[in-house]
Amino acid sequence: MPSRIFVTGLGFISGLGNNVQENLNSLLNLRSNIGPIRHIDTNLKHELAVSEVSMTSDELMRDAGLPDDSAYSRNALLGIIAAKEAFSHAKLDKHPGLNIGLISGTTVGGMDECEKYYQDFLTNDSKNRFIETYDCADSTEKIADHLGLKGFMTTISTACSSAANSIGFAARMMKAGKLDCAVAGGTESLTRFHLNGFNALKILDKFPCRPFDATRNGINLGEGAAYLVLETEETNQKTGNPVLCELVGYGNACEAFHQTASSPDGAGAYLAMKKALDMSGETPDAIDYINAHGTGTDNNDLSEGRAIEKLFTGKIPHVSSTKPFTGHMTSAAGSAEAIISILGMQQGIIWPNMNFSNPMPELKFQPAGEIIRGVDIKLVMSNSFGFGGNDSTLIFKKHGVH
Amino acid sequence: MEKLITAYTYIGEGKVVVNKQLIFYQEKIATFAEFIKALYKQEQISYPKFYKMDSLSKLGFMCAELLLRHEKPGRFKPGSLAVVLANSSSSLETDLTYQDSIKNRSAYFPSPSVFVYTLANIVIGEICIRHSLKGENAFLVSEKFNPRQLLDHVSDLLDNNRAGACICGWVEILGNTFKAMVALVEKENDGTLKTSFGSMPFTEASLNELMNLTEKSIWKN
């Protein structure tokens, strides 16, 4: 059974940029693009702050050279861009004969187009081509088509932990010998439906979000897509790809506390981090950085903070939430933040938890308020927690360290 | 390693049977809502969240409730009890209710409290929340009751020690037509498992028998 899983390709589109390099530049320049809604036609337009990918869906269609009469959800369009970037990064097209899987997380599916045309579907044939895009798996199939992948593919919808679960599941498939390598991550576009849904839960902030701040007041939703190419050690010997880092641990736990809320003591968050840490064989002291889920809601940051304090009984590593940069990319958050964590590891940088100024009275630790450069980061932990306490943690290790 | 069915709940044709005992019977069922509420009241269950559940969740919840109510707390280690349920109509009953609320432009009232039940596996979530279950779970949708599929899935969990025991079965409802059979499956390690209804191996034949309970396999109170 192959035991090691290497990361050899990255692809990333978000409000910060249309590829990994643009995202990295924005992060290095501490540039967030959280602001008013530009693309979505909603009466919440002036009520909420979000992070949108700069291009409209029409522009994305034109950019990809797709005919006007084809039916693509924004999820598929964003997913294709990021998955293609990761695929090319690892030059997977140069290695015929590999058994490549595609595992993609999304929960919004094709709601963006369907909610525009829903009322017309019964009467307007010209829009009916969008009906099939509604299913979450449609975006995964379209991505597979564009990459020329015909093997195993599946779609994971566990809300905000979807992309992290995709990466964990891909690793399991590879360890079980079912895949040589995988393109794994997630894609999520903003839609009226989930803006309204989160708004109804009263967990959206109209100002830039302030994770782990005593005055935090909710989430800024974001959109985008992010994919990693994972290879087993054996496959990597064939491809000869440079290893960016190693996926050494992943854990998923469901805390069975409430349909949407997390338990105040962070039982699920603790379990997910503990499972991932146990798999990695590392001690809590060895973790250099935690990219927290840190949504900026009362509930999440308290339960996640308590879970971190429970697991890291000695020194608490650097902690930050990068959602003030990207917004909460929901089903793409897990892979987006995995990439942000990996970029930080490569650059020796602890990303700042922007907009933080007031420590939470309930917690003993504070997140990294400023960017910290020149840190030797060997192990990073990235948390992604979904509704109902479907909590997942990934741990990446710098390649070649023991 | 032998696996045994150590408890079961059957709900069908107006009968509710728990471990061979007929505990409830309604000859004429007006609606599922009335039927399940009468059962809930008779059994004196106190769990106010029950009232906000959709029909599929109420059905699964009651099966699990009757299955586990006499278990000693702590008999199953946290995270060791899995749940694998199946049906043929998925969450269609609630999907239709939700669709009704958005089909007219003039009467467009989507309700988040209905929407959250438009997934079949929410019934598992409700059961897990009620009994603090943190083990593996899966909801399978197949056209007909497929004992082989349940047997394979549950056996895999138990044989590979991904679960110590498993709640498994069928929970089907569409309109006022409903049927459920939920069983507790455990590993027989040292010959100490005891049931009130004799020894029942976890096999396709047993699952089929429980899905089609005959008069002679029911004790009447």
Coordinates of C-alpha atoms in Angstrom, one line a residue:
Chain A
M1 CA 0.0 0.0 0.0
P2 CA 1.6 3.3 -1.0
S3 CA 1.7 5.5 2.1
R4 CA 3.0 8.8 0.9
I5 CA 1.0 11.4 -1.0
F6 CA 2.8 14.3 -2.7
V7 CA 1.4 17.6 -3.9
T8 CA 2.8 18.4 -7.3
G9 CA 0.4 20.9 -8.9
L10 CA -1.7 23.9 -7.8
G11 CA -4.5 25.9 -9.5
F12 CA -6.3 28.8 -8.0
I13 CA -8.8 31.4 -9.0
S14 CA -10.5 33.8 -6.4
G15 CA -11.3 37.4 -5.9
L16 CA -7.5 37.8 -5.4
G17 CA -6.6 36.7 -8.9
N18 CA -7.1 34.4 -11.7
N19 CA -4.2 32.1 -11.1
V20 CA -1.8 31.0 -8.4
Q21 CA 0.7 33.8 -9.1
E22 CA -1.9 36.5 -9.0
N23 CA -3.3 35.2 -5.8
L24 CA 0.2 35.1 -4.3
N25 CA 0.8 38.7 -5.4
S26 CA -2.4 39.9 -3.7
L27 CA -1.5 38.0 -0.5
L28 CA 2.0 39.4 -0.4
N29 CA 0.7 42.9 -1.0
L30 CA -2.0 42.4 1.7
R31 CA -4.6 43.1 -0.9
S32 CA -8.2 42.0 -0.2
N33 CA -10.9 42.6 -2.7
I34 CA -13.8 42.3 -0.3
G35 CA -16.4 44.9 -1.2
P36 CA -19.8 45.5 -2.6
I37 CA -21.6 43.0 -4.8
R38 CA -20.9 43.7 -8.5
H39 CA -22.0 40.7 -10.5
I40 CA -25.1 39.3 -8.8
D41 CA -28.5 40.8 -9.4
T42 CA -29.8 40.9 -5.8
N43 CA -31.6 43.4 -3.6
L44 CA -28.9 42.7 -1.0
K45 CA -26.5 44.5 -3.4
H46 CA -25.8 47.3 -1.0
E47 CA -26.3 45.3 2.2
L48 CA -23.4 42.9 2.1
A49 CA -19.6 42.8 1.4
V50 CA -18.4 39.8 -0.7
S51 CA -15.3 38.7 -2.6
E52 CA -16.1 38.1 -6.3
V53 CA -13.9 36.8 -9.1
S54 CA -13.3 39.8 -11.3
M55 CA -14.7 38.3 -14.5
T56 CA -18.4 37.9 -15.3
S57 CA -19.7 34.5 -16.4
D58 CA -19.9 35.8 -20.0
E59 CA -16.3 36.9 -19.9
L60 CA -15.3 33.6 -18.5
M61 CA -17.2 31.8 -21.3
R62 CA -15.5 34.0 -23.9
D63 CA -12.1 33.5 -22.3
A64 CA -12.5 29.7 -22.4
G65 CA -13.7 30.0 -26.1
L66 CA -17.0 28.4 -25.3
P67 CA -20.0 28.9 -27.7
D68 CA -22.7 31.2 -26.5
D69 CA -25.4 28.5 -26.8
S70 CA -23.6 26.1 -24.5
A71 CA -24.7 25.7 -20.9
Y72 CA -22.0 26.3 -18.2
S73 CA -22.6 27.2 -14.6
R74 CA -20.2 29.7 -13.1
N75 CA -19.1 26.8 -10.9
A76 CA -18.0 24.8 -13.9
L77 CA -16.3 27.9 -15.5
L78 CA -14.3 28.7 -12.4
G79 CA -13.5 25.0 -11.8
I80 CA -12.2 24.5 -15.3
I81 CA -9.7 27.4 -15.0
A82 CA -8.3 26.3 -11.6
A83 CA -8.3 22.6 -12.5
K84 CA -6.5 23.3 -15.8
E85 CA -3.9 25.3 -14.1
A86 CA -3.2 22.5 -11.6
F87 CA -3.2 19.9 -14.3
S88 CA -0.7 21.9 -16.5
H89 CA 1.4 22.7 -13.4
A90 CA 1.9 19.0 -12.9
K91 CA 2.2 18.4 -16.7
L92 CA -0.2 15.5 -16.4
D93 CA -1.0 15.6 -20.1
K94 CA 2.7 14.5 -20.7
H95 CA 2.1 11.2 -18.8
P96 CA -0.3 9.0 -20.7
G97 CA -1.4 5.8 -19.0
L98 CA -1.7 7.3 -15.5
N99 CA -5.0 6.5 -13.7
I100 CA -6.0 10.0 -12.8
G101 CA -9.1 10.8 -10.7
L102 CA -11.0 14.0 -10.4
I103 CA -12.6 14.7 -7.0
S104 CA -14.4 18.0 -6.8
G105 CA -16.3 19.7 -4.0
T106 CA -19.2 21.9 -4.6
T107 CA -22.5 22.6 -2.9
V108 CA -24.0 25.4 -4.9
G109 CA -23.9 23.4 -8.2
G110 CA -25.6 25.2 -11.0
M111 CA -27.9 27.4 -8.9
D112 CA -26.5 30.6 -10.4
E113 CA -28.0 30.0 -13.9
C114 CA -31.0 28.0 -12.7
E115 CA -32.2 30.7 -10.2
K116 CA -32.2 33.2 -13.1
Y117 CA -34.3 31.0 -15.4
Y118 CA -36.2 28.8 -13.0
Q119 CA -39.5 30.6 -13.6
D120 CA -39.0 30.4 -17.3
F121 CA -38.1 26.7 -17.5
L122 CA -41.7 25.6 -18.2
T123 CA -42.2 28.1 -21.1
N124 CA -38.9 29.1 -22.5
D125 CA -37.1 26.4 -24.4
S126 CA -34.0 28.5 -25.1
K127 CA -33.0 28.4 -21.4
N128 CA -33.8 24.8 -20.7
R129 CA -30.3 23.8 -21.5
F130 CA -29.4 25.1 -18.1
I131 CA -31.6 22.6 -16.2
E132 CA -28.9 19.9 -16.5
T133 CA -26.3 22.3 -15.0
Y134 CA -28.2 22.4 -11.7
D135 CA -26.9 19.1 -10.5
C136 CA -23.7 19.5 -8.5
A137 CA -21.9 16.7 -10.5
D138 CA -22.4 18.7 -13.7
S139 CA -19.5 21.0 -13.0
T140 CA -17.3 18.0 -12.2
E141 CA -18.2 16.4 -15.5
K142 CA -17.5 19.6 -17.4
I143 CA -14.1 19.9 -15.7
A144 CA -13.3 16.3 -16.6
D145 CA -14.2 16.9 -20.2
H146 CA -11.9 19.9 -20.4
L147 CA -9.0 18.0 -18.9
G148 CA -9.7 15.0 -21.1
L149 CA -10.2 12.8 -18.0
K150 CA -12.3 9.7 -18.5
G151 CA -11.5 7.8 -15.3
F152 CA -12.9 8.0 -11.8
M153 CA -14.7 11.2 -10.9
T154 CA -16.9 12.2 -8.0
T155 CA -18.4 15.2 -6.4
I156 CA -18.5 15.9 -2.7
S157 CA -21.0 18.2 -1.1
T158 CA -20.4 18.7 2.6
A159 CA -20.8 22.5 2.5
C160 CA -17.7 24.4 3.8
S161 CA -15.6 21.2 4.3
S162 CA -16.3 19.9 0.7
A163 CA -12.9 20.7 -0.8
A164 CA -10.9 19.5 2.2
N165 CA -12.9 16.3 2.1
S166 CA -12.2 16.0 -1.6
I167 CA -8.5 16.1 -0.9
G168 CA -8.8 13.6 2.0
F169 CA -10.9 11.3 -0.2
A170 CA -8.5 11.5 -3.1
A171 CA -5.7 10.4 -0.7
R172 CA -7.7 7.5 0.5
M173 CA -8.4 6.4 -3.1
M174 CA -4.7 6.6 -3.9
K175 CA -3.6 4.8 -0.7
A176 CA -6.1 2.0 -1.6
G177 CA -4.4 1.6 -5.0
K178 CA -7.5 2.8 -6.9
L179 CA -5.8 5.9 -8.4
D180 CA -2.2 6.8 -9.4
C181 CA -2.9 10.5 -8.9
A182 CA -5.8 12.9 -8.6
V183 CA -6.9 16.4 -9.2
A184 CA -8.7 17.3 -6.0
G185 CA -10.3 20.5 -4.7
G186 CA -13.5 22.5 -5.0
T187 CA -15.3 25.2 -6.8
E188 CA -18.1 27.5 -5.6
S189 CA -19.7 30.6 -7.2
L190 CA -21.8 33.2 -5.5
T191 CA -25.5 32.9 -6.1
R192 CA -28.6 34.7 -4.8
F193 CA -29.7 31.5 -3.2
H194 CA -26.8 30.9 -0.8
L195 CA -26.4 34.7 -0.2
N196 CA -30.0 34.7 0.9
G197 CA -29.6 31.5 2.9
F198 CA -26.6 32.7 4.9
N199 CA -28.3 36.1 5.3
A200 CA -31.4 34.3 6.7
L201 CA -29.1 32.7 9.3
K202 CA -28.0 36.2 10.2
I203 CA -24.3 35.3 9.9
L204 CA -23.2 37.7 7.1
D205 CA -21.3 40.9 7.9
K206 CA -21.8 44.0 5.8
F207 CA -18.3 45.2 6.7
P208 CA -15.0 43.3 6.1
C209 CA -15.0 40.2 8.3
R210 CA -12.9 40.2 11.5
P211 CA -12.1 36.5 12.5
F212 CA -11.1 35.9 16.1
D213 CA -11.8 39.5 17.0
A214 CA -14.0 40.2 20.0
T215 CA -16.2 42.5 17.7
R216 CA -16.5 39.9 14.9
N217 CA -19.9 40.0 13.3
G218 CA -20.1 37.4 10.6
I219 CA -18.9 36.1 7.3
N220 CA -18.1 37.8 3.9
L221 CA -18.9 35.2 1.3
G222 CA -16.4 34.6 -1.5
E223 CA -16.1 32.6 -4.6
G224 CA -13.6 30.8 -6.7
A225 CA -12.0 27.4 -7.3
A226 CA -8.8 25.7 -6.2
Y227 CA -7.4 22.3 -7.1
L228 CA -4.3 20.3 -6.1
V229 CA -2.6 17.6 -8.0
L230 CA -1.8 14.7 -5.7
E231 CA 0.5 11.9 -6.7
T232 CA 1.5 8.7 -4.9
E233 CA 5.3 8.3 -4.3
E234 CA 5.4 5.6 -7.0
T235 CA 3.6 7.9 -9.5
N236 CA 5.9 10.7 -8.6
Q237 CA 8.9 8.5 -9.5
K238 CA 7.4 8.2 -13.0
T239 CA 6.4 11.8 -13.5
G240 CA 9.6 13.2 -12.0
N241 CA 7.5 16.2 -10.9
P242 CA 9.1 18.5 -8.3
V243 CA 7.3 17.8 -4.9
L244 CA 5.8 21.0 -3.5
C245 CA 5.0 19.3 -0.2
E246 CA 3.5 16.1 1.3
L247 CA 0.0 15.5 2.5
V248 CA 0.7 13.8 5.8
G249 CA -2.6 13.9 7.6
Y250 CA -6.3 14.4 7.1
G251 CA -9.2 13.9 9.4
N252 CA -13.0 14.3 9.1
A253 CA -15.4 14.2 12.0
C254 CA -19.1 14.9 12.5
E255 CA -20.1 16.1 15.9
A256 CA -23.8 15.4 15.9
F257 CA -24.7 18.5 17.8
H258 CA -27.0 20.6 15.6
Q259 CA -28.1 20.8 12.0
T260 CA -26.1 24.0 11.3
A261 CA -24.3 25.3 14.4
S262 CA -21.0 24.0 15.8
S263 CA -20.9 22.9 19.4
P264 CA -19.6 25.7 21.7
D265 CA -16.8 23.5 23.0
G266 CA -15.6 22.6 19.5
A267 CA -15.9 18.9 19.8
G268 CA -15.9 18.3 16.1
A269 CA -13.1 20.7 15.4
Y270 CA -11.0 19.0 18.0
L271 CA -11.8 15.5 16.7
A272 CA -10.9 16.5 13.1
M273 CA -7.6 18.1 14.1
K274 CA -6.7 15.2 16.4
K275 CA -7.5 12.6 13.7
A276 CA -5.3 14.4 11.2
L277 CA -2.5 14.9 13.7
D278 CA -2.6 11.2 14.7
M279 CA -2.4 10.2 11.1
S280 CA 0.6 12.4 10.5
G281 CA 2.4 10.9 13.5
E282 CA 3.5 14.4 14.6
T283 CA 3.1 16.0 18.0
P284 CA 1.1 19.2 18.4
D285 CA 4.4 21.1 19.1
A286 CA 5.6 20.3 15.6
I287 CA 2.8 22.3 13.9
D288 CA 4.2 25.7 12.8
Y289 CA 1.1 27.3 11.5
I290 CA -2.7 26.7 11.5
N291 CA -4.7 28.2 8.7
A292 CA -7.9 28.4 10.7
H293 CA -11.4 28.0 9.4
G294 CA -12.0 31.4 11.2
T295 CA -15.2 32.5 9.4
G296 CA -15.7 35.5 11.7
T297 CA -19.0 34.3 13.2
D298 CA -19.5 34.2 16.9
N299 CA -20.1 30.5 16.9
N300 CA -17.2 29.3 14.7
D301 CA -14.3 31.3 16.1
L302 CA -15.2 30.5 19.7
S303 CA -15.6 26.8 19.1
E304 CA -12.6 26.5 16.9
G305 CA -10.5 28.6 19.3
R306 CA -11.5 26.4 22.2
A307 CA -10.7 23.3 20.2
I308 CA -7.2 24.7 19.3
E309 CA -6.6 25.4 23.0
K310 CA -7.7 21.9 23.9
L311 CA -5.4 20.2 21.4
F312 CA -2.4 22.5 21.7
T313 CA -1.9 22.4 25.4
G314 CA 1.7 23.6 25.2
K315 CA 2.7 26.3 22.8
I316 CA 0.0 27.4 20.4
P317 CA 1.4 27.7 16.8
H318 CA 0.9 30.8 14.7
V319 CA -2.8 30.9 13.8
S320 CA -4.6 33.0 11.2
S321 CA -7.7 33.0 9.1
T322 CA -7.1 34.2 5.6
K323 CA -10.9 34.7 4.9
P324 CA -10.4 38.5 5.2
F325 CA -8.4 38.1 1.9
T326 CA -10.6 35.7 0.0
G327 CA -13.9 35.8 1.7
H328 CA -15.4 32.5 2.7
M329 CA -15.2 30.4 -0.5
T330 CA -17.5 27.8 1.1
S331 CA -17.1 24.5 -0.9
A332 CA -13.8 25.8 -2.4
A333 CA -12.4 27.1 0.9
G334 CA -10.7 23.8 1.9
S335 CA -8.5 23.6 -1.2
A336 CA -8.1 27.4 -1.5
E337 CA -6.7 27.6 2.0
A338 CA -4.6 24.5 1.5
I339 CA -2.9 26.3 -1.4
I340 CA -2.6 29.5 0.7
S341 CA -1.0 27.5 3.5
I342 CA 1.4 25.8 1.0
L343 CA 2.3 29.1 -0.5
G344 CA 3.1 30.4 3.0
M345 CA 5.3 27.4 3.6
Q346 CA 7.2 27.9 0.4
Q347 CA 7.7 31.6 1.1
G348 CA 8.4 31.2 4.8
I349 CA 5.5 33.5 5.6
I350 CA 2.8 33.4 8.2
W351 CA -0.2 35.1 6.6
P352 CA -1.8 37.8 8.7
N353 CA -5.3 37.5 10.2
M354 CA -6.4 40.8 8.7
N355 CA -8.8 43.2 10.5
F356 CA -7.9 41.8 13.9
S357 CA -7.5 44.2 16.8
N358 CA -9.5 43.1 19.8
P359 CA -8.6 39.8 21.5
M360 CA -11.5 37.5 22.3
P361 CA -11.9 37.4 26.1
E362 CA -12.7 33.7 26.0
L363 CA -9.4 32.7 24.4
K364 CA -5.9 32.7 25.7
F365 CA -4.2 33.0 22.3
Q366 CA -4.4 35.7 19.6
P367 CA -4.1 35.2 15.8
A368 CA -1.2 36.6 13.9
G369 CA -2.1 40.2 13.4
E370 CA 0.7 41.2 11.0
I371 CA 2.4 39.3 8.2
I372 CA 5.5 37.4 9.6
R373 CA 8.3 36.8 7.2
G374 CA 11.4 34.5 7.4
V375 CA 9.7 31.7 9.4
D376 CA 10.9 28.1 8.7
I377 CA 7.6 26.4 8.3
K378 CA 7.7 22.6 8.2
L379 CA 4.2 21.6 9.1
V380 CA 0.9 23.4 8.4
M381 CA -2.6 22.5 9.4
S382 CA -5.5 23.8 7.5
N383 CA -9.0 23.6 8.9
S384 CA -12.4 23.6 7.1
F385 CA -15.5 23.2 9.0
G386 CA -19.0 22.7 7.5
F387 CA -22.5 23.2 8.7
G388 CA -23.6 20.7 11.3
G389 CA -20.1 20.2 12.5
N390 CA -18.8 18.3 9.4
D391 CA -15.3 19.2 10.3
S392 CA -12.1 18.5 8.3
T393 CA -8.4 19.1 8.8
L394 CA -5.5 18.7 6.4
I395 CA -1.8 18.6 7.4
F396 CA 0.9 19.4 4.8
K397 CA 4.6 18.8 5.4
K398 CA 7.6 20.5 3.7
H399 CA 9.2 18.0 1.4
G400 CA 12.5 16.5 2.5
V401 CA 12.3 17.3 6.3
H402 CA 12.3 14.6 8.9
Chain B
M1 CA -16.8 -13.4 13.0
E2 CA -20.6 -13.8 13.5
K3 CA -22.9 -10.8 13.3
L4 CA -26.3 -10.8 15.0
I5 CA -29.4 -8.7 14.8
T6 CA -29.9 -7.8 18.4
A7 CA -32.9 -5.5 18.1
Y8 CA -35.3 -4.3 15.5
T9 CA -38.2 -2.0 14.8
Y10 CA -40.8 -2.6 12.1
I11 CA -43.4 -0.1 11.0
G12 CA -45.8 -1.1 8.3
E13 CA -49.5 -1.8 7.5
G14 CA -50.4 0.2 10.6
K15 CA -48.3 -2.1 12.9
V16 CA -45.3 -1.2 15.0
V17 CA -43.3 -4.2 16.0
V18 CA -40.3 -4.0 18.3
N19 CA -38.3 -7.2 18.9
K20 CA -41.2 -9.4 18.0
Q21 CA -43.7 -7.4 20.2
L22 CA -46.6 -5.6 18.6
I23 CA -46.6 -2.4 20.5
F24 CA -48.9 -0.2 18.4
Y25 CA -51.6 -0.8 15.8
Q26 CA -53.9 1.5 13.8
E27 CA -56.3 -0.4 11.6
K28 CA -57.2 2.7 9.5
I29 CA -54.5 5.2 8.9
A30 CA -55.8 8.7 7.9
T31 CA -52.4 10.3 7.5
F32 CA -48.9 9.5 8.3
A33 CA -48.7 12.7 10.4
E34 CA -51.5 11.5 12.7
F35 CA -50.1 7.9 12.8
I36 CA -46.6 8.9 13.9
K37 CA -47.9 11.5 16.3
A38 CA -50.1 8.9 18.0
L39 CA -47.2 6.5 18.3
Y40 CA -45.0 9.3 19.7
K41 CA -47.6 10.1 22.3
Q42 CA -48.3 6.5 23.2
E43 CA -44.6 5.9 23.8
Q44 CA -44.4 9.1 25.9
I45 CA -41.3 10.3 24.2
S46 CA -40.2 13.8 25.1
Y47 CA -38.1 15.4 22.4
P48 CA -39.6 18.7 21.2
K49 CA -37.4 18.8 18.0
F50 CA -39.5 15.9 16.8
Y51 CA -42.3 18.2 15.8
K52 CA -40.2 20.3 13.4
M53 CA -38.9 17.2 11.5
D54 CA -40.1 16.2 8.1
S55 CA -41.9 12.9 7.6
L56 CA -38.9 10.8 6.7
S57 CA -37.0 12.0 9.7
K58 CA -40.0 11.4 12.0
L59 CA -40.2 7.8 10.7
G60 CA -36.5 7.1 11.1
F61 CA -36.3 8.9 14.4
M62 CA -39.2 6.8 15.9
C63 CA -37.5 3.6 14.6
A64 CA -34.2 4.5 16.2
E65 CA -36.0 5.7 19.4
L66 CA -37.8 2.4 19.8
L67 CA -34.6 0.5 18.9
L68 CA -32.3 2.2 21.4
R69 CA -34.6 3.3 24.3
H70 CA -33.7 0.3 26.5
E71 CA -30.0 0.4 25.8
K72 CA -27.8 1.2 28.7
P73 CA -26.0 4.5 28.2
G74 CA -22.4 3.9 27.4
R75 CA -22.8 0.4 26.0
F76 CA -21.5 1.7 22.7
K77 CA -18.2 3.7 22.7
P78 CA -18.5 7.2 21.3
G79 CA -18.0 7.0 17.5
S80 CA -18.4 3.3 17.4
L81 CA -22.1 3.1 16.4
A82 CA -22.6 3.5 12.6
V83 CA -25.9 4.2 10.8
V84 CA -26.7 2.9 7.3
L85 CA -30.2 3.5 6.0
A86 CA -31.8 3.1 2.6
N87 CA -35.0 3.8 0.8
S88 CA -36.4 4.2 -2.7
S89 CA -38.0 7.7 -2.7
S90 CA -35.1 9.5 -1.2
S91 CA -36.4 12.8 0.3
L92 CA -39.0 13.2 -2.5
E93 CA -41.8 13.7 0.0
T94 CA -40.2 16.9 1.3
D95 CA -38.8 17.9 -2.1
L96 CA -42.4 18.0 -3.4
T97 CA -43.5 20.1 -0.4
Y98 CA -40.7 22.5 -1.1
Q99 CA -41.3 22.6 -4.8
D100 CA -44.9 23.5 -4.1
S101 CA -43.8 26.6 -2.2
I102 CA -41.8 28.0 -5.1
K103 CA -43.8 26.9 -8.2
N104 CA -45.9 30.1 -8.5
R105 CA -44.4 33.5 -9.1
S106 CA -47.2 35.1 -7.1
A107 CA -47.1 32.7 -4.1
Y108 CA -43.3 32.3 -3.8
F109 CA -42.5 31.3 -0.2
P110 CA -39.4 29.1 0.1
S111 CA -39.0 28.1 3.7
P112 CA -35.5 27.4 5.1
S113 CA -37.1 25.1 7.6
V114 CA -38.5 22.9 4.8
F115 CA -35.5 23.2 2.6
V116 CA -33.1 21.7 5.2
Y117 CA -35.0 18.4 4.9
T118 CA -34.6 18.2 1.1
L119 CA -31.9 15.6 1.5
A120 CA -32.4 11.9 2.3
N121 CA -29.6 11.7 4.8
I122 CA -30.9 14.4 7.1
V123 CA -32.9 11.6 8.8
I124 CA -29.5 10.1 9.8
G125 CA -28.4 13.5 11.1
E126 CA -31.5 13.7 13.3
I127 CA -30.8 10.3 14.7
C128 CA -27.2 11.1 15.3
I129 CA -28.0 14.4 17.1
R130 CA -30.6 12.6 19.3
H131 CA -28.3 9.8 20.3
S132 CA -24.9 11.6 20.0
L133 CA -23.7 9.2 17.4
K134 CA -20.4 10.2 15.8
G135 CA -19.6 7.0 13.8
E136 CA -19.7 6.3 10.1
N137 CA -23.0 6.8 8.2
A138 CA -24.4 6.4 4.8
F139 CA -27.8 6.7 3.1
L140 CA -28.4 4.5 0.1
V141 CA -31.1 5.0 -2.5
S142 CA -32.2 2.0 -4.5
E143 CA -35.4 1.1 -6.4
K144 CA -36.3 -1.8 -4.2
F145 CA -35.3 -3.1 -0.8
N146 CA -31.9 -4.5 -1.4
P147 CA -30.8 -6.7 1.5
R148 CA -27.5 -7.7 -0.2
Q149 CA -26.4 -4.0 -0.5
L150 CA -27.2 -3.4 3.2
L151 CA -25.5 -6.6 4.2
D152 CA -22.3 -5.8 2.2
H153 CA -22.1 -2.2 3.4
V154 CA -22.7 -3.0 7.1
S155 CA -20.5 -6.1 7.0
D156 CA -17.6 -4.0 5.5
L157 CA -17.9 -1.5 8.4
L158 CA -18.0 -4.1 11.1
D159 CA -15.4 -6.5 9.6
N160 CA -12.9 -3.7 9.1
N161 CA -13.5 -2.3 12.6
R162 CA -14.7 1.0 11.2
A163 CA -17.7 0.5 13.5
G164 CA -18.4 -1.6 16.6
A165 CA -22.1 -1.9 15.8
C166 CA -24.5 -0.6 13.2
I167 CA -28.1 0.7 13.0
C168 CA -29.3 -0.3 9.5
G169 CA -32.4 -0.7 7.5
W170 CA -35.1 0.8 5.3
V171 CA -37.1 4.0 5.9
E172 CA -39.4 4.7 3.0
I173 CA -42.2 7.3 2.8
L174 CA -44.0 9.0 0.0
G175 CA -47.4 10.6 0.7
N176 CA -49.2 8.4 3.2
T177 CA -47.5 5.3 2.1
F178 CA -44.7 4.3 4.4
K179 CA -42.7 1.4 5.6
A180 CA -39.7 1.1 7.8
M181 CA -37.5 -1.7 9.2
V182 CA -34.5 -0.7 11.2
A183 CA -32.2 -3.2 12.9
L184 CA -29.3 -3.1 15.3
V185 CA -26.4 -5.3 14.2
E186 CA -23.6 -6.3 16.5
K187 CA -20.6 -8.5 16.4
E188 CA -20.7 -11.6 18.5
N189 CA -17.3 -11.7 20.2
D190 CA -17.7 -13.9 23.2
G191 CA -21.2 -15.4 23.1
T192 CA -22.7 -12.9 25.5
L193 CA -25.2 -11.1 23.2
K194 CA -28.7 -11.8 24.4
T195 CA -32.0 -10.9 22.8
S196 CA -35.6 -11.4 23.8
F197 CA -36.5 -12.9 20.5
G198 CA -34.0 -15.7 20.0
S199 CA -30.9 -15.6 18.0
M200 CA -31.1 -13.9 14.6
P201 CA -28.0 -14.0 12.4
F202 CA -27.3 -10.9 10.2
T203 CA -28.1 -12.4 6.8
E204 CA -30.2 -11.5 3.7
A205 CA -32.8 -14.0 4.9
S206 CA -33.1 -12.3 8.3
L207 CA -33.4 -8.9 6.7
N208 CA -36.1 -10.2 4.3
E209 CA -37.9 -11.8 7.1
L210 CA -38.0 -8.6 9.1
M211 CA -39.2 -6.7 6.1
N212 CA -42.1 -9.1 5.6
L213 CA -43.2 -9.8 9.2
T214 CA -45.9 -12.5 9.3
E215 CA -48.4 -12.9 12.1
K216 CA -46.5 -15.8 13.6
S217 CA -43.4 -13.8 14.0
I218 CA -45.2 -11.2 16.1
W219 CA -46.1 -11.5 19.7
K220 CA -49.2 -9.6 20.6
N221 CA -49.4 -7.8 23.9

